């Protein structure tokens, strides 16, 4: 029997990548799963394609193939209005939301000294305000039921500085500050809130030309083969990246009964990058 | 839930409390056990430590759960005793997959009034004892290319705390040791992590000296007063967690689901850590 039998789970950014995998893993362990994604194909300032509508359809198919109910809502996490509406419709159908995975995010690149204002702003809007917009309508529902598990995806860049992604680092540090504060606010009412901090993960966010260029600034058109050793050099365990299943393992642990007394914590399935950190 | 069928786990301080709980939980999931504890008290520790009979009881319970068990009295300050335990354990079971450095003591004193002996015993057991335990299994695990090491630190290793400065210093030291060893072992298939509990319902805190520390202005107090005082420390408003709650985190870190987590400190701390940086 799965650990999440009968639970209702909501995953943002669930059309593909880590979000899709979290959704499937929860479904496999007995949960009904709703996913929210903007599936806009592209988003200003982001140099790689984000998810398409077909990706979201595919996630729904895969959840249903696990024998569980799936719900999908198209919403941009930057829009409080869209998120409030999407969450309300999901809550209406599911009756409640037990687990929220705050996962939607983008990654762009540039040094602070010459960063375009809109590169900064879009990052903060999606990764930080988007996380707030995701949490805000869900927390009251959880408090009403006296139960909730929130897991938000930060990054090892949320625990340290990192050249050329200062805006991403700021958004991911900010996310940890929000989640720790939220954890304190709801600790006496049955809701936990935690953060996972991956290093590189095998998803489209990592596998694209601009990310290869971040890791190999010395080459004009680096390929994946060029970039892999550089990815690996950031990590401590001798692997270039974690698989989405490794991140899901940590997310599901934090959402499980076994972690009921863990809140306001960061957990780093980061292949050991955190060994160099606090 | 993870299975530890065919695995062998070494656990120090297994006579009672958290160490016993870890032993039984590993036993229930199929592991064989190598256990040790001390069989005497210390002048600087204001409560009694385990006796041989406590360890015998753990062995009985673990065997009833289906484990093969090798257990002996061994002091974690004694390098020869630990190296002997590890060697004999490998002789008996062929290998050691998991090592849990759990043995520890507590004491009470301001730094100003602390004796060399109180400081020395604390560092010798809670820090050097962890070092000697982990060092004893390091060549074996590195040689086999597999290992899971877990040390018990404390949530006070994320902050300062009056009256237990030696304990806090030792537990911060454990995190430094764990992170450094994680880096050294990264290429060898060995992960090294820590758990950081808040108060746990064991003999370490359920004794007169610690109750007096928490209620210094009271000549008489009830168990309820004690529970209230401990509850004030924790955002999730309960006074302490049970040893089994710590075992949940230890078993997660020992499982395949945590294969890409190393150098990490997992706080099972009722949200205490929401007020600290890590
Ligand atoms: N891949 C990595 O190396 C890595 C490392 C550390 C942290 N992360 C974080 O993990 C999370 C998941 O990323 P991923 O690796 O799966 O990448 P991904 O690009 O495959 O997935 C991100 C998802 O978020 C959606 N999304 C983006 N902007 C959105 C918006 N404004 N509104 C709604 N949905 C939106 C995308 O459509 C996509 O489905 C992100 O928060 C990311 O920052 C990723
Ligand atoms: N109880 C708490 O509130 C709490 C909180 C945070 C961390 N911890 C840590 O958890 C670990 C387990 O403690 P517990 O709560 O189960 O308390 P406990 O006193 O019940 O167990 C500690 C065990 O370690 C053994 N031990 C002590 N010195 C030893 C030595 N030199 N060699 C071998 N064994 C020795 C004791 O005999 C005892 O069986 C300790 O490291 C402790 O510091 C406890």
Coordinates of C-alpha atoms and ligand atoms in Angstrom, one line a residue:
Chain A
X1 CA 0.0 0.0 0.0
X2 CA 1.2 3.4 -0.9
X3 CA 2.1 6.1 1.6
X4 CA -0.4 8.6 0.0
X5 CA -3.5 6.4 -0.4
X6 CA -6.5 8.8 -0.7
X7 CA -4.4 11.9 -0.5
X8 CA -5.1 14.9 -2.8
X9 CA -1.9 16.4 -4.2
X10 CA -1.3 19.6 -6.2
X11 CA 1.9 20.2 -8.1
X12 CA 2.8 23.5 -9.8
X13 CA 4.9 23.3 -13.0
X14 CA 3.6 19.8 -13.4
X15 CA 3.5 19.6 -17.2
X16 CA 7.0 18.1 -17.5
X17 CA 10.4 17.7 -15.7
X18 CA 10.5 17.3 -12.0
X19 CA 6.9 18.4 -11.5
X20 CA 5.6 15.7 -13.8
X21 CA 7.7 13.1 -12.0
X22 CA 6.5 14.2 -8.6
X23 CA 2.9 13.9 -9.8
X24 CA 3.4 10.4 -11.1
X25 CA 5.2 9.2 -8.0
X26 CA 2.4 10.5 -5.8
X27 CA -0.1 8.8 -8.0
X28 CA 1.8 5.6 -7.9
X29 CA 1.6 5.7 -4.1
X30 CA -2.2 6.2 -4.1
X31 CA -2.8 9.9 -4.4
X32 CA -5.1 11.8 -6.8
X33 CA -3.1 14.6 -8.4
X34 CA -3.8 18.0 -9.8
X35 CA -1.2 19.8 -11.9
X36 CA -1.0 23.5 -12.7
X37 CA 1.2 24.8 -15.5
X38 CA 1.2 27.8 -17.7
X39 CA 2.1 25.7 -20.8
X40 CA 2.9 28.9 -22.6
X41 CA 5.6 27.3 -24.7
X42 CA 7.8 30.4 -24.1
X43 CA 8.1 33.1 -21.5
X44 CA 9.8 36.4 -21.9
X45 CA 13.5 36.4 -21.1
X46 CA 13.8 32.6 -20.9
X47 CA 16.1 31.3 -23.6
X48 CA 14.7 27.7 -23.7
X49 CA 11.1 26.6 -24.4
X50 CA 8.9 25.9 -21.4
X51 CA 6.1 23.4 -21.4
X52 CA 3.5 23.1 -24.2
X53 CA -0.2 22.1 -23.7
X54 CA 0.6 18.6 -25.0
X55 CA 3.1 18.1 -22.1
X56 CA 0.3 18.8 -19.6
X57 CA -2.1 16.4 -21.4
X58 CA 0.6 13.8 -21.3
X59 CA 1.1 14.3 -17.5
X60 CA -2.7 13.8 -17.1
X61 CA -2.6 10.6 -19.2
X62 CA 0.3 9.2 -17.1
X63 CA -1.4 9.9 -13.8
X64 CA -4.6 8.3 -15.0
X65 CA -2.5 5.3 -16.2
X66 CA -1.6 4.8 -12.6
X67 CA -5.3 4.4 -11.8
X68 CA -5.7 7.7 -10.1
X69 CA -7.7 10.8 -10.8
X70 CA -5.9 13.7 -12.5
X71 CA -6.9 17.4 -12.8
X72 CA -5.1 19.9 -14.9
X73 CA -5.4 23.7 -14.8
X74 CA -3.6 26.2 -17.0
X75 CA -2.4 29.1 -15.0
X76 CA 0.6 31.3 -14.8
X77 CA 2.0 31.4 -11.3
X78 CA 2.7 35.1 -11.7
X79 CA -1.0 35.8 -11.7
X80 CA -2.6 35.8 -8.3
X81 CA -6.0 35.9 -10.0
X82 CA -5.3 32.8 -12.2
X83 CA -3.8 30.9 -9.3
X84 CA -6.7 31.7 -7.0
X85 CA -9.1 30.5 -9.6
X86 CA -7.2 27.3 -10.5
X87 CA -6.8 26.4 -6.8
X88 CA -10.5 27.1 -6.1
X89 CA -11.5 24.8 -9.0
X90 CA -9.2 22.0 -7.9
X91 CA -10.4 22.3 -4.3
X92 CA -13.9 22.2 -5.5
X93 CA -13.3 18.9 -7.3
X94 CA -11.0 17.3 -4.8
X95 CA -12.7 18.5 -1.7
X96 CA -9.3 19.4 -0.1
X97 CA -5.6 19.7 -0.9
X98 CA -3.3 17.6 1.4
X99 CA 0.0 18.1 -0.3
X100 CA 1.3 21.1 -2.3
X101 CA 4.5 20.9 -4.3
X102 CA 5.7 24.4 -5.2
X103 CA 7.8 23.5 -8.2
X104 CA 7.2 25.8 -11.2
X105 CA 10.3 27.8 -12.1
X106 CA 12.5 29.2 -14.7
X107 CA 16.3 29.7 -15.0
X108 CA 18.0 32.5 -17.0
X109 CA 21.5 33.8 -17.0
X110 CA 23.4 37.0 -16.7
X111 CA 25.8 39.0 -14.5
X112 CA 24.2 41.5 -12.2
X113 CA 26.4 44.3 -13.5
X114 CA 24.7 44.2 -16.9
X115 CA 21.4 42.4 -16.1
X116 CA 18.3 43.7 -17.9
X117 CA 15.6 44.9 -15.5
X118 CA 13.1 42.5 -17.0
X119 CA 15.4 39.5 -16.6
X120 CA 15.5 40.3 -12.9
X121 CA 11.8 41.1 -12.7
X122 CA 10.6 38.0 -14.5
X123 CA 12.8 35.8 -12.4
X124 CA 11.4 37.2 -9.1
X125 CA 7.9 37.2 -10.5
X126 CA 7.9 33.5 -11.4
X127 CA 10.2 31.9 -8.9
X128 CA 9.4 33.9 -5.8
X129 CA 6.1 35.7 -6.2
X130 CA 4.9 32.7 -8.1
X131 CA 5.7 30.5 -5.1
X132 CA 3.8 32.9 -2.9
X133 CA 0.8 32.9 -5.3
X134 CA 0.9 29.1 -5.2
X135 CA 1.0 28.9 -1.4
X136 CA -1.3 31.7 -0.6
X137 CA -4.7 30.2 -1.7
X138 CA -3.8 26.7 -0.5
X139 CA -2.7 27.4 3.1
X140 CA -6.2 28.4 4.3
X141 CA -7.6 25.2 2.8
X142 CA -5.1 23.1 4.6
X143 CA -5.7 25.0 7.9
X144 CA -9.4 24.4 7.5
X145 CA -8.7 20.6 7.5
X146 CA -5.9 20.8 10.1
X147 CA -3.6 19.0 7.8
X148 CA -1.1 19.9 5.1
X149 CA 2.3 19.2 3.6
X150 CA 4.0 21.9 1.6
X151 CA 7.2 21.1 -0.2
X152 CA 8.9 23.9 -2.2
X153 CA 11.7 23.5 -4.7
X154 CA 14.6 25.8 -4.1
X155 CA 18.1 25.0 -5.3
X156 CA 21.7 24.8 -4.1
X157 CA 21.7 28.4 -5.5
X158 CA 19.3 29.2 -2.7
X159 CA 22.1 28.5 -0.1
X160 CA 25.0 30.2 -1.7
X161 CA 26.0 32.8 -4.2
X162 CA 26.6 31.8 -7.8
X163 CA 28.0 33.8 -10.7
X164 CA 25.6 34.7 -13.5
X165 CA 22.5 33.6 -11.7
X166 CA 22.3 36.3 -9.0
X167 CA 18.6 36.8 -9.7
X168 CA 17.9 33.1 -9.6
X169 CA 19.9 32.8 -6.3
X170 CA 17.9 35.7 -4.9
X171 CA 14.6 34.1 -5.8
X172 CA 15.6 30.8 -4.3
X173 CA 17.0 32.3 -1.1
X174 CA 13.8 34.3 -0.8
X175 CA 11.8 31.1 -1.2
X176 CA 13.5 29.5 1.8
X177 CA 12.9 32.6 3.9
X178 CA 9.2 32.5 3.0
X179 CA 8.8 28.8 3.7
X180 CA 10.6 29.0 7.0
X181 CA 8.4 31.9 8.1
X182 CA 5.3 30.1 6.9
X183 CA 6.4 26.9 8.8
X184 CA 6.4 28.9 12.0
X185 CA 3.1 30.5 11.3
X186 CA 1.3 27.2 10.8
X187 CA 3.3 24.8 13.0
X188 CA 0.5 24.6 15.6
X189 CA -2.2 23.8 13.1
X190 CA -1.1 20.6 11.4
X191 CA 0.7 22.0 8.4
X192 CA 4.4 21.5 7.7
X193 CA 6.4 23.4 5.1
X194 CA 9.8 22.4 3.9
X195 CA 12.2 23.0 1.0
X196 CA 14.3 20.8 -1.2
X197 CA 17.5 22.1 -2.7
X198 CA 18.7 20.1 -5.7
X199 CA 21.9 20.8 -7.7
X200 CA 21.5 19.9 -11.4
X201 CA 18.6 17.7 -12.4
X202 CA 18.1 15.9 -15.7
X203 CA 15.3 18.0 -17.1
X204 CA 14.8 20.5 -20.0
X205 CA 15.9 23.3 -17.7
X206 CA 19.3 21.8 -17.5
X207 CA 19.5 20.4 -21.0
X208 CA 19.5 23.4 -23.2
X209 CA 22.1 25.5 -25.1
X210 CA 22.0 28.4 -22.7
X211 CA 22.6 26.2 -19.7
X212 CA 25.5 24.5 -21.5
X213 CA 26.9 27.9 -22.2
X214 CA 26.6 28.9 -18.5
X215 CA 28.7 25.9 -17.6
X216 CA 31.1 26.2 -20.5
X217 CA 31.6 30.0 -21.0
X218 CA 34.9 29.2 -22.8
X219 CA 33.1 27.6 -25.8
X220 CA 30.9 29.4 -28.3
X221 CA 28.5 26.5 -29.0
X222 CA 29.0 23.9 -26.3
X223 CA 27.2 20.6 -26.7
X224 CA 25.9 18.4 -23.9
X225 CA 29.1 16.3 -24.1
X226 CA 31.1 19.5 -23.5
X227 CA 29.0 20.5 -20.6
X228 CA 28.6 17.3 -18.7
X229 CA 32.1 17.3 -17.1
X230 CA 31.4 20.9 -16.0
X231 CA 28.1 19.9 -14.5
X232 CA 29.9 17.1 -12.7
X233 CA 32.6 19.4 -11.4
X234 CA 30.0 21.4 -9.4
X235 CA 28.8 18.2 -7.7
X236 CA 30.4 16.2 -5.0
X237 CA 29.2 12.7 -5.8
X238 CA 30.7 11.7 -9.2
X239 CA 27.6 12.3 -11.3
X240 CA 26.7 15.2 -13.7
X241 CA 23.2 15.5 -12.4
X242 CA 20.5 13.8 -10.3
X243 CA 17.5 12.1 -12.0
X244 CA 14.0 13.4 -11.3
X245 CA 13.3 10.3 -9.3
X246 CA 16.0 11.3 -6.8
X247 CA 14.3 14.6 -6.2
X248 CA 10.9 12.9 -6.0
X249 CA 12.3 10.6 -3.3
X250 CA 13.1 13.6 -1.1
X251 CA 9.8 15.3 -1.9
X252 CA 7.7 12.2 -1.0
X253 CA 9.7 11.7 2.2
X254 CA 9.0 15.2 3.3
X255 CA 5.3 14.8 2.5
X256 CA 5.1 11.4 4.2
X257 CA 4.0 10.5 7.8
X258 CA 7.6 9.7 8.5
X259 CA 8.5 13.4 8.3
X260 CA 5.6 14.7 10.3
X261 CA 7.9 16.4 12.8
X262 CA 10.1 18.0 10.2
X263 CA 9.2 21.5 9.2
X264 CA 10.9 24.7 8.2
X265 CA 13.8 22.5 7.0
X266 CA 15.8 22.4 3.8
X267 CA 16.7 19.0 2.5
X268 CA 19.3 18.8 -0.2
X269 CA 19.2 15.9 -2.7
X270 CA 22.1 17.7 -4.3
X271 CA 24.7 15.0 -4.8
X272 CA 26.6 16.4 -1.8
X273 CA 27.0 20.0 -2.9
X274 CA 25.6 20.9 0.6
X275 CA 28.7 19.2 2.2
X276 CA 30.5 22.4 1.3
X277 CA 27.8 24.5 2.9
X278 CA 26.1 25.0 6.3
Chain B
X1 CA 9.0 1.4 2.8
X2 CA 12.6 0.6 2.3
X3 CA 13.8 -2.9 3.0
X4 CA 17.1 -3.6 4.6
X5 CA 17.0 -7.3 3.9
X6 CA 20.6 -8.6 3.7
X7 CA 22.1 -5.4 5.1
X8 CA 24.2 -5.1 8.2
X9 CA 23.9 -2.1 10.5
X10 CA 26.3 -1.1 13.2
X11 CA 24.8 1.1 16.0
X12 CA 26.5 2.6 19.0
X13 CA 24.6 3.5 22.2
X14 CA 22.1 0.8 21.4
X15 CA 21.2 -0.2 25.0
X16 CA 18.2 2.1 25.1
X17 CA 16.6 5.2 23.8
X18 CA 17.2 6.2 20.2
X19 CA 19.9 3.6 19.6
X20 CA 17.5 0.8 20.6
X21 CA 14.8 2.2 18.5
X22 CA 17.1 2.4 15.4
X23 CA 18.2 -1.2 16.1
X24 CA 14.6 -2.5 16.3
X25 CA 13.5 -0.5 13.2
X26 CA 16.4 -1.9 11.1
X27 CA 15.7 -5.4 12.5
X28 CA 12.0 -5.2 11.5
X29 CA 13.1 -4.3 8.0
X30 CA 15.4 -7.2 7.7
X31 CA 18.8 -6.0 8.7
X32 CA 21.4 -7.8 10.9
X33 CA 22.9 -5.8 13.7
X34 CA 26.2 -5.0 15.4
X35 CA 25.5 -3.2 18.6
X36 CA 27.4 -1.7 21.5
X37 CA 26.9 0.4 24.6
X38 CA 28.8 1.3 27.7
X39 CA 28.1 -0.4 31.1
X40 CA 29.0 2.3 33.6
X41 CA 28.2 5.8 34.7
X42 CA 30.3 9.0 34.4
X43 CA 30.9 11.6 37.2
X44 CA 30.1 14.5 34.8
X45 CA 26.8 13.0 33.6
X46 CA 23.9 13.8 35.9
X47 CA 21.9 10.6 35.1
X48 CA 22.7 6.9 34.7
X49 CA 24.0 5.4 31.4
X50 CA 23.0 2.0 30.0
X51 CA 23.8 -1.2 31.8
X52 CA 24.7 -4.6 30.2
X53 CA 21.2 -5.7 30.9
X54 CA 19.8 -2.8 28.8
X55 CA 21.9 -3.9 25.8
X56 CA 20.8 -7.6 26.4
X57 CA 17.2 -6.5 26.3
X58 CA 17.8 -4.7 23.0
X59 CA 19.4 -7.9 21.6
X60 CA 16.4 -9.9 22.7
X61 CA 13.9 -7.6 21.1
X62 CA 15.9 -7.4 17.9
X63 CA 16.2 -11.1 17.7
X64 CA 12.5 -11.5 18.2
X65 CA 12.1 -9.2 15.2
X66 CA 14.2 -11.6 13.2
X67 CA 17.6 -10.1 13.2
X68 CA 20.9 -11.8 13.7
X69 CA 22.7 -9.7 16.4
X70 CA 26.3 -9.3 17.6
X71 CA 26.4 -7.1 20.7
X72 CA 29.0 -6.2 23.3
X73 CA 30.0 -3.6 25.8
X74 CA 32.3 -1.2 24.1
X75 CA 33.1 2.4 25.0
X76 CA 33.1 4.7 21.9
X77 CA 36.2 6.4 23.4
X78 CA 38.1 3.2 23.1
X79 CA 39.6 2.9 19.6
X80 CA 40.7 -0.7 20.1
X81 CA 37.3 -1.8 21.3
X82 CA 35.6 -0.2 18.3
X83 CA 38.0 -1.5 15.8
X84 CA 37.6 -5.0 17.3
X85 CA 33.8 -4.7 17.2
X86 CA 34.0 -3.7 13.5
X87 CA 36.4 -6.5 12.7
X88 CA 34.4 -9.2 14.5
X89 CA 31.2 -7.8 13.0
X90 CA 32.6 -8.2 9.5
X91 CA 33.8 -11.7 10.4
X92 CA 30.2 -12.6 11.6
X93 CA 28.2 -11.0 8.9
X94 CA 30.6 -10.6 6.0
X95 CA 30.2 -6.8 5.8
X96 CA 28.9 -3.6 7.3
X97 CA 26.6 -1.5 5.1
X98 CA 25.3 1.0 7.6
X99 CA 26.9 2.7 10.6
X100 CA 24.9 4.8 13.0
X101 CA 27.1 6.8 15.5
X102 CA 24.4 7.5 18.1
X103 CA 26.1 7.1 21.5
X104 CA 26.2 10.3 23.5
X105 CA 26.0 12.0 26.8
X106 CA 24.6 15.2 28.1
X107 CA 25.7 17.4 30.9
X108 CA 24.9 20.8 32.5
X109 CA 27.2 23.6 33.3
X110 CA 27.9 27.2 32.2
X111 CA 31.1 27.6 30.4
X112 CA 32.4 29.7 33.3
X113 CA 31.9 26.9 35.8
X114 CA 32.8 24.0 33.6
X115 CA 35.5 21.6 34.7
X116 CA 38.1 20.2 32.4
X117 CA 36.7 16.8 33.1
X118 CA 33.1 17.8 32.1
X119 CA 34.4 19.4 28.9
X120 CA 36.8 16.5 28.2
X121 CA 34.2 13.7 28.6
X122 CA 31.8 15.5 26.4
X123 CA 34.2 16.0 23.6
X124 CA 35.7 12.5 24.0
X125 CA 32.3 10.8 23.7
X126 CA 30.1 13.1 21.6
X127 CA 32.7 14.2 19.1
X128 CA 35.7 11.9 19.2
X129 CA 33.4 8.9 19.8
X130 CA 31.7 9.7 16.5
X131 CA 35.0 10.1 14.8
X132 CA 36.3 6.8 16.1
X133 CA 33.1 5.0 15.2
X134 CA 33.0 6.3 11.6
X135 CA 36.8 5.9 11.1
X136 CA 36.5 2.3 12.2
X137 CA 34.1 1.5 9.2
X138 CA 35.7 3.9 6.7
X139 CA 38.3 1.6 5.1
X140 CA 35.8 -1.3 4.9
X141 CA 33.0 0.8 3.3
X142 CA 35.4 2.6 0.9
X143 CA 36.9 -0.7 -0.1
X144 CA 33.5 -2.2 -0.9
X145 CA 32.3 0.9 -2.6
X146 CA 29.2 1.1 -0.5
X147 CA 28.2 2.6 2.8
X148 CA 25.7 4.7 4.7
X149 CA 27.0 6.5 7.7
X150 CA 24.6 8.5 9.9
X151 CA 25.7 10.5 13.0
X152 CA 23.4 11.8 15.6
X153 CA 24.0 15.5 16.1
X154 CA 21.3 17.8 17.6
X155 CA 19.3 20.8 16.7
X156 CA 21.5 22.8 19.1
X157 CA 24.2 22.4 16.5
X158 CA 22.4 25.1 14.5
X159 CA 22.8 27.8 17.3
X160 CA 24.1 28.5 20.7
X161 CA 22.5 27.3 23.9
X162 CA 23.4 28.4 27.5
X163 CA 24.3 25.8 30.2
X164 CA 25.3 23.1 27.6
X165 CA 28.2 24.8 25.8
X166 CA 30.3 21.7 25.7
X167 CA 27.4 19.6 24.3
X168 CA 26.6 22.3 21.7
X169 CA 30.3 22.5 20.7
X170 CA 30.6 18.7 20.3
X171 CA 27.4 18.6 18.2
X172 CA 28.5 21.4 15.9
X173 CA 31.8 19.5 15.6
X174 CA 29.9 16.4 14.5
X175 CA 28.4 18.3 11.6
X176 CA 31.9 19.5 10.6
X177 CA 33.1 16.0 10.7
X178 CA 30.2 14.6 8.8
X179 CA 30.5 17.1 6.0
X180 CA 34.2 16.7 5.6
X181 CA 34.0 12.9 5.6
X182 CA 31.1 13.1 3.1
X183 CA 33.5 15.0 0.7
X184 CA 36.3 12.5 1.3
X185 CA 34.0 9.5 0.7
X186 CA 32.1 10.9 -2.3
X187 CA 34.0 8.9 -4.9
X188 CA 33.6 5.7 -2.9
X189 CA 29.9 5.1 -2.9
X190 CA 29.6 6.1 0.7
X191 CA 27.2 8.8 2.0
X192 CA 27.7 10.5 5.3
X193 CA 24.8 12.4 6.9
X194 CA 23.6 13.6 10.3
X195 CA 20.2 13.8 12.0
X196 CA 19.5 16.8 14.3
X197 CA 16.8 16.0 16.8
X198 CA 15.0 18.4 19.1
X199 CA 14.2 17.0 22.5
X200 CA 13.6 13.3 22.4
X201 CA 11.7 11.3 25.1
X202 CA 14.6 9.4 26.5
X203 CA 16.6 9.0 29.7
X204 CA 18.9 11.8 28.5
X205 CA 16.2 14.5 29.3
X206 CA 13.8 12.6 31.5
X207 CA 15.9 13.0 34.6
X208 CA 15.9 15.3 37.6
X209 CA 18.9 17.3 36.5
X210 CA 17.4 18.3 33.2
X211 CA 14.0 19.0 34.7
X212 CA 15.6 21.3 37.2
X213 CA 17.4 23.0 34.4
X214 CA 14.1 23.7 32.6
X215 CA 12.3 24.9 35.8
X216 CA 15.1 26.6 37.8
X217 CA 12.8 28.7 39.9
X218 CA 10.6 25.9 41.1
X219 CA 11.1 23.7 44.1
X220 CA 8.3 21.5 43.1
X221 CA 6.8 20.9 39.7
X222 CA 4.6 18.4 37.9
X223 CA 5.2 16.5 34.7
X224 CA 2.8 18.9 33.1
X225 CA 5.0 21.8 34.1
X226 CA 7.9 20.0 32.5
X227 CA 6.0 19.3 29.3
X228 CA 5.0 23.0 29.1
X229 CA 8.5 24.2 29.5
X230 CA 9.8 21.8 26.8
X231 CA 6.9 22.6 24.5
X232 CA 7.9 26.3 24.5
X233 CA 11.0 25.3 22.6
X234 CA 9.2 23.9 19.6
X235 CA 7.0 25.6 17.0
X236 CA 5.0 22.4 16.6
X237 CA 3.6 22.5 20.1
X238 CA 4.5 19.2 21.7
X239 CA 7.3 18.8 24.3
X240 CA 9.4 16.1 22.6
X241 CA 9.4 13.6 19.8
X242 CA 9.7 9.8 20.3
X243 CA 12.9 7.8 19.5
X244 CA 10.9 6.2 16.6
X245 CA 10.5 9.6 14.9
X246 CA 14.3 9.9 14.7
X247 CA 14.5 6.4 13.4
X248 CA 12.3 7.4 10.5
X249 CA 14.9 9.9 9.4
X250 CA 17.8 7.6 10.0
X251 CA 16.2 4.8 8.0
X252 CA 15.4 7.3 5.1
X253 CA 19.1 8.4 5.0
X254 CA 20.2 4.7 5.0
X255 CA 17.8 3.8 2.2
X256 CA 18.4 3.9 -1.6
X257 CA 16.0 6.8 -1.8
X258 CA 18.7 9.0 -0.3
X259 CA 21.5 7.9 -2.6
X260 CA 22.2 11.4 -3.7
X261 CA 22.0 13.0 -0.2
X262 CA 25.3 13.3 1.5
X263 CA 26.9 15.8 3.9
X264 CA 23.4 16.8 4.9
X265 CA 22.0 17.4 8.4
X266 CA 18.3 16.5 8.6
X267 CA 16.5 18.3 11.4
X268 CA 13.7 16.2 13.1
X269 CA 13.1 19.2 15.3
X270 CA 9.4 20.2 15.4
X271 CA 10.3 23.3 13.4
X272 CA 13.0 24.7 15.7
X273 CA 15.2 25.0 12.6
X274 CA 12.7 27.4 11.0
X275 CA 14.4 30.0 13.2
X276 CA 17.9 29.2 12.1
X277 CA 19.8 29.7 8.8
X278 CA 20.1 26.0 7.9
Ligands
LIG1 N1 16.9 21.3 -13.5 C1 17.7 21.7 -12.6 O1 18.9 21.6 -12.8 C2 17.2 22.4 -11.3 C3 18.1 22.5 -10.3 C4 17.7 23.1 -9.1 C5 16.4 23.5 -9.0 N2 15.5 23.4 -10.0 C6 14.2 23.9 -9.8 O2 13.3 22.8 -10.0 C7 12.0 23.2 -10.4 C8 11.5 22.4 -11.6 O3 12.3 22.7 -12.7 P1 12.6 21.5 -13.8 O4 14.0 21.1 -13.6 O5 11.6 20.4 -13.8 O6 12.5 22.4 -15.2 P2 11.4 22.4 -16.3 O7 11.7 23.6 -17.1 O8 11.4 21.1 -17.0 O9 10.0 22.5 -15.5 C9 9.5 23.7 -15.1 C10 8.0 23.7 -15.3 O10 7.5 25.0 -14.7 C11 6.6 25.5 -15.7 N3 6.5 27.0 -15.6 C12 7.5 27.8 -15.8 N4 7.1 29.1 -15.7 C13 5.8 29.0 -15.2 C14 4.8 30.0 -14.9 N5 5.1 31.3 -14.9 N6 3.6 29.5 -14.5 C15 3.3 28.2 -14.4 N7 4.2 27.3 -14.8 C16 5.4 27.7 -15.2 C17 7.1 25.1 -17.0 O11 6.2 25.1 -18.1 C18 7.6 23.7 -16.7 O12 6.6 22.7 -16.9 C19 12.2 24.7 -10.7 O13 11.7 25.5 -9.6 C20 13.7 24.9 -10.8 O14 14.1 26.2 -10.5 C21 15.9 22.8 -11.2
LIG2 N1 17.3 13.0 24.1 C1 17.4 14.2 23.5 O1 16.7 15.1 23.8 C2 18.4 14.3 22.4 C3 18.3 15.5 21.6 C4 19.2 15.7 20.5 C5 20.2 14.7 20.3 N2 20.3 13.6 21.2 C6 21.4 12.7 20.9 O2 20.8 11.4 20.6 C7 21.8 10.4 20.9 C8 21.1 9.3 21.6 O3 20.7 9.7 22.9 P1 19.3 9.3 23.6 O4 18.4 10.4 23.6 O5 18.9 8.0 23.1 O6 19.8 9.2 25.2 P2 20.2 7.9 26.0 O7 21.0 8.4 27.2 O8 19.0 7.1 26.3 O9 21.1 7.0 25.0 C9 22.4 7.3 24.8 C10 23.1 5.9 24.8 O10 24.5 6.1 24.6 C11 25.2 5.3 25.5 N3 26.6 5.9 25.7 C12 26.9 7.0 26.4 N4 28.3 7.1 26.5 C13 28.8 6.0 25.8 C14 30.1 5.6 25.5 N5 31.2 6.3 25.9 N6 30.3 4.5 24.8 C15 29.2 3.8 24.4 N7 27.9 4.1 24.6 C16 27.7 5.2 25.3 C17 24.4 5.4 26.8 O11 24.7 4.4 27.7 C18 23.0 5.3 26.2 O12 22.6 3.9 26.0 C19 22.9 11.1 21.6 O13 24.0 11.3 20.8 C20 22.3 12.4 22.1 O14 23.2 13.4 22.3 C21 19.4 13.4 22.2

